[in-house]
PDB file of C-alpha atoms in Angstrom:
ATOM      1  CA  ILE A   1       0.000   0.001   0.003  1.00  0.00           C
ATOM      2  CA  ALA A   2       3.048   2.269  -0.207  1.00  0.00           C
ATOM      3  CA  PHE A   3       4.432   3.957  -3.290  1.00  0.00           C
ATOM      4  CA  ASP A   4       7.600   5.649  -4.531  1.00  0.00           C
ATOM      5  CA  ASP A   5       8.300   7.395  -7.811  1.00  0.00           C
ATOM      6  CA  ALA A   6      11.085   6.273 -10.115  1.00  0.00           C
ATOM      7  CA  VAL A   7      13.454   9.131  -9.189  1.00  0.00           C
ATOM      8  CA  GLY A   8      13.061   9.162  -5.395  1.00  0.00           C
ATOM      9  CA  GLN A   9      11.301  12.522  -5.118  1.00  0.00           C
ATOM     10  CA  VAL A  10       7.792  11.428  -4.129  1.00  0.00           C
ATOM     11  CA  SER A  11       6.699   8.679  -1.789  1.00  0.00           C
ATOM     12  CA  GLY A  12       3.770   7.924   0.434  1.00  0.00           C
ATOM     13  CA  THR A  13       1.390   5.312   1.729  1.00  0.00           C
ATOM     14  CA  TRP A  14      -2.322   4.659   1.696  1.00  0.00           C
ATOM     15  CA  VAL A  15      -3.729   4.515   5.223  1.00  0.00           C
ATOM     16  CA  GLN A  16      -6.699   2.242   5.699  1.00  0.00           C
ATOM     17  CA  GLY A  17      -9.498   2.549   8.260  1.00  0.00           C
ATOM     18  CA  ARG A  18      -9.884   6.335   8.263  1.00  0.00           C
ATOM     19  CA  PRO A  19     -13.086   8.157   7.297  1.00  0.00           C
ATOM     20  CA  PRO A  20     -13.165   9.685   3.782  1.00  0.00           C
ATOM     21  CA  ALA A  21     -11.675  13.141   3.281  1.00  0.00           C
ATOM     22  CA  LYS A  22     -14.256  15.942   3.099  1.00  0.00           C
ATOM     23  CA  GLU A  23     -14.952  18.096   0.039  1.00  0.00           C
ATOM     24  CA  GLY A  24     -12.638  21.033  -0.506  1.00  0.00           C
ATOM     25  CA  LEU A  25      -9.201  19.457  -0.856  1.00  0.00           C
ATOM     26  CA  ARG A  26      -8.236  17.364  -3.837  1.00  0.00           C
ATOM     27  CA  ILE A  27      -4.752  15.982  -4.297  1.00  0.00           C
ATOM     28  CA  TYR A  28      -3.657  15.266  -7.875  1.00  0.00           C
ATOM     29  CA  ILE A  29      -1.168  12.523  -8.654  1.00  0.00           C
ATOM     30  CA  MET A  30       0.956  13.045 -11.759  1.00  0.00           C
ATOM     31  CA  VAL A  31       0.984   9.916 -13.925  1.00  0.00           C
ATOM     32  CA  ARG A  32       2.434   8.942 -17.279  1.00  0.00           C
ATOM     33  CA  SER A  33      -0.977   7.784 -18.533  1.00  0.00           C
ATOM     34  CA  VAL A  34      -4.307   8.823 -17.024  1.00  0.00           C
ATOM     35  CA  ALA A  35      -6.065   6.084 -19.031  1.00  0.00           C
ATOM     36  CA  GLN A  36      -3.814   3.342 -17.614  1.00  0.00           C
ATOM     37  CA  ALA A  37      -4.105   4.747 -14.101  1.00  0.00           C
ATOM     38  CA  LEU A  38      -7.915   4.746 -14.312  1.00  0.00           C
ATOM     39  CA  ASP A  39      -7.824   1.125 -15.450  1.00  0.00           C
ATOM     40  CA  ALA A  40      -5.741   0.287 -12.364  1.00  0.00           C
ATOM     41  CA  VAL A  41      -8.112   2.239 -10.099  1.00  0.00           C
ATOM     42  CA  VAL A  42     -11.151   0.299 -11.316  1.00  0.00           C
ATOM     43  CA  ALA A  43      -9.283  -3.037 -11.184  1.00  0.00           C
ATOM     44  CA  ASN A  44      -8.458  -2.374  -7.521  1.00  0.00           C
ATOM     45  CA  GLY A  45     -11.937  -1.418  -6.310  1.00  0.00           C
ATOM     46  CA  GLY A  46     -11.997   2.326  -6.977  1.00  0.00           C
ATOM     47  CA  ALA A  47     -14.513   4.239  -9.083  1.00  0.00           C
ATOM     48  CA  ILE A  48     -14.152   6.943 -11.717  1.00  0.00           C
ATOM     49  CA  VAL A  49     -15.627  10.273 -10.572  1.00  0.00           C
ATOM     50  CA  LEU A  50     -14.574  12.454 -13.539  1.00  0.00           C
ATOM     51  CA  PRO A  51     -13.588  10.608 -16.726  1.00  0.00           C
ATOM     52  CA  GLN A  52     -10.412  11.554 -18.570  1.00  0.00           C
ATOM     53  CA  THR A  53     -10.750  15.165 -19.737  1.00  0.00           C
ATOM     54  CA  SER A  54      -8.339  17.343 -21.728  1.00  0.00           C
ATOM     55  CA  TYR A  55      -7.539  20.956 -20.859  1.00  0.00           C
ATOM     56  CA  GLY A  56      -4.995  22.330 -23.314  1.00  0.00           C
ATOM     57  CA  ALA A  57      -1.673  20.643 -22.554  1.00  0.00           C
ATOM     58  CA  GLU A  58      -3.100  18.735 -19.578  1.00  0.00           C
ATOM     59  CA  ILE A  59      -5.147  15.573 -19.178  1.00  0.00           C
ATOM     60  CA  VAL A  60      -6.982  15.137 -15.872  1.00  0.00           C
ATOM     61  CA  ALA A  61      -9.450  12.766 -14.233  1.00  0.00           C
ATOM     62  CA  SER A  62     -10.622  12.034 -10.715  1.00  0.00           C
ATOM     63  CA  PHE A  63     -11.531   8.861  -8.889  1.00  0.00           C
ATOM     64  CA  SER A  64     -12.652   7.610  -5.514  1.00  0.00           C
ATOM     65  CA  ASP A  65     -10.686   4.981  -3.683  1.00  0.00           C
ATOM     66  CA  PRO A  66     -12.470   2.048  -2.006  1.00  0.00           C
ATOM     67  CA  ALA A  67     -12.830   4.128   1.207  1.00  0.00           C
ATOM     68  CA  GLY A  68     -14.574   6.977  -0.660  1.00  0.00           C
ATOM     69  CA  ASN A  69     -11.707   9.494  -0.797  1.00  0.00           C
ATOM     70  CA  VAL A  70     -11.650  11.478  -4.054  1.00  0.00           C
ATOM     71  CA  LEU A  71      -8.252  12.018  -5.699  1.00  0.00           C
ATOM     72  CA  GLY A  72      -7.197  13.475  -9.014  1.00  0.00           C
ATOM     73  CA  LEU A  73      -4.907  12.280 -11.778  1.00  0.00           C
ATOM     74  CA  TYR A  74      -2.831  14.651 -13.899  1.00  0.00           C
ATOM     75  CA  GLN A  75      -0.859  13.974 -17.079  1.00  0.00           C
ATOM     76  CA  GLU A  76       1.136  16.334 -19.249  1.00  0.00           C
ATOM     77  CA  ARG A  77       0.472  15.605 -22.930  1.00  0.00           C
ATOM     78  CA  SER A  78       4.231  15.692 -23.576  1.00  0.00           C
ATOM     79  CA  LEU A  79       4.556  12.648 -21.274  1.00  0.00           C
ATOM     80  CA  SER A  80       1.868  10.596 -22.983  1.00  0.00           C
ATOM     81  CA  ALA A  81       2.454   6.887 -22.954  1.00  0.00           C
ATOM     82  CA  PRO A  82       2.583   5.203 -26.367  1.00  0.00           C
TER      83      PRO A  82
END
C-alpha cells in the first residue's frame, strides 16, 4: 500500500481505516498515462468520478478509492504513454 516514484522525489502510503476526506481538498497525482491509471483504479476497487478530460496541454481525471476518498490524476500531454 506504499508507493515511490522512479526518481526518489515522491513517496507515500495509503492509510486504511480512516473516514473519507471531506470536500474542498483534492490531491492530484501526476501519472504517465491517465487512461492506464484509471484502469488500475477500477481493477483495484476504486470508481471513476470524472472521466479523462483534456484541458490544453493537460489531461486530468478524478476517482474515488475504495474508502470513498476522491483524488485526481494529472498527465502532461508531452509525457503521454505510447
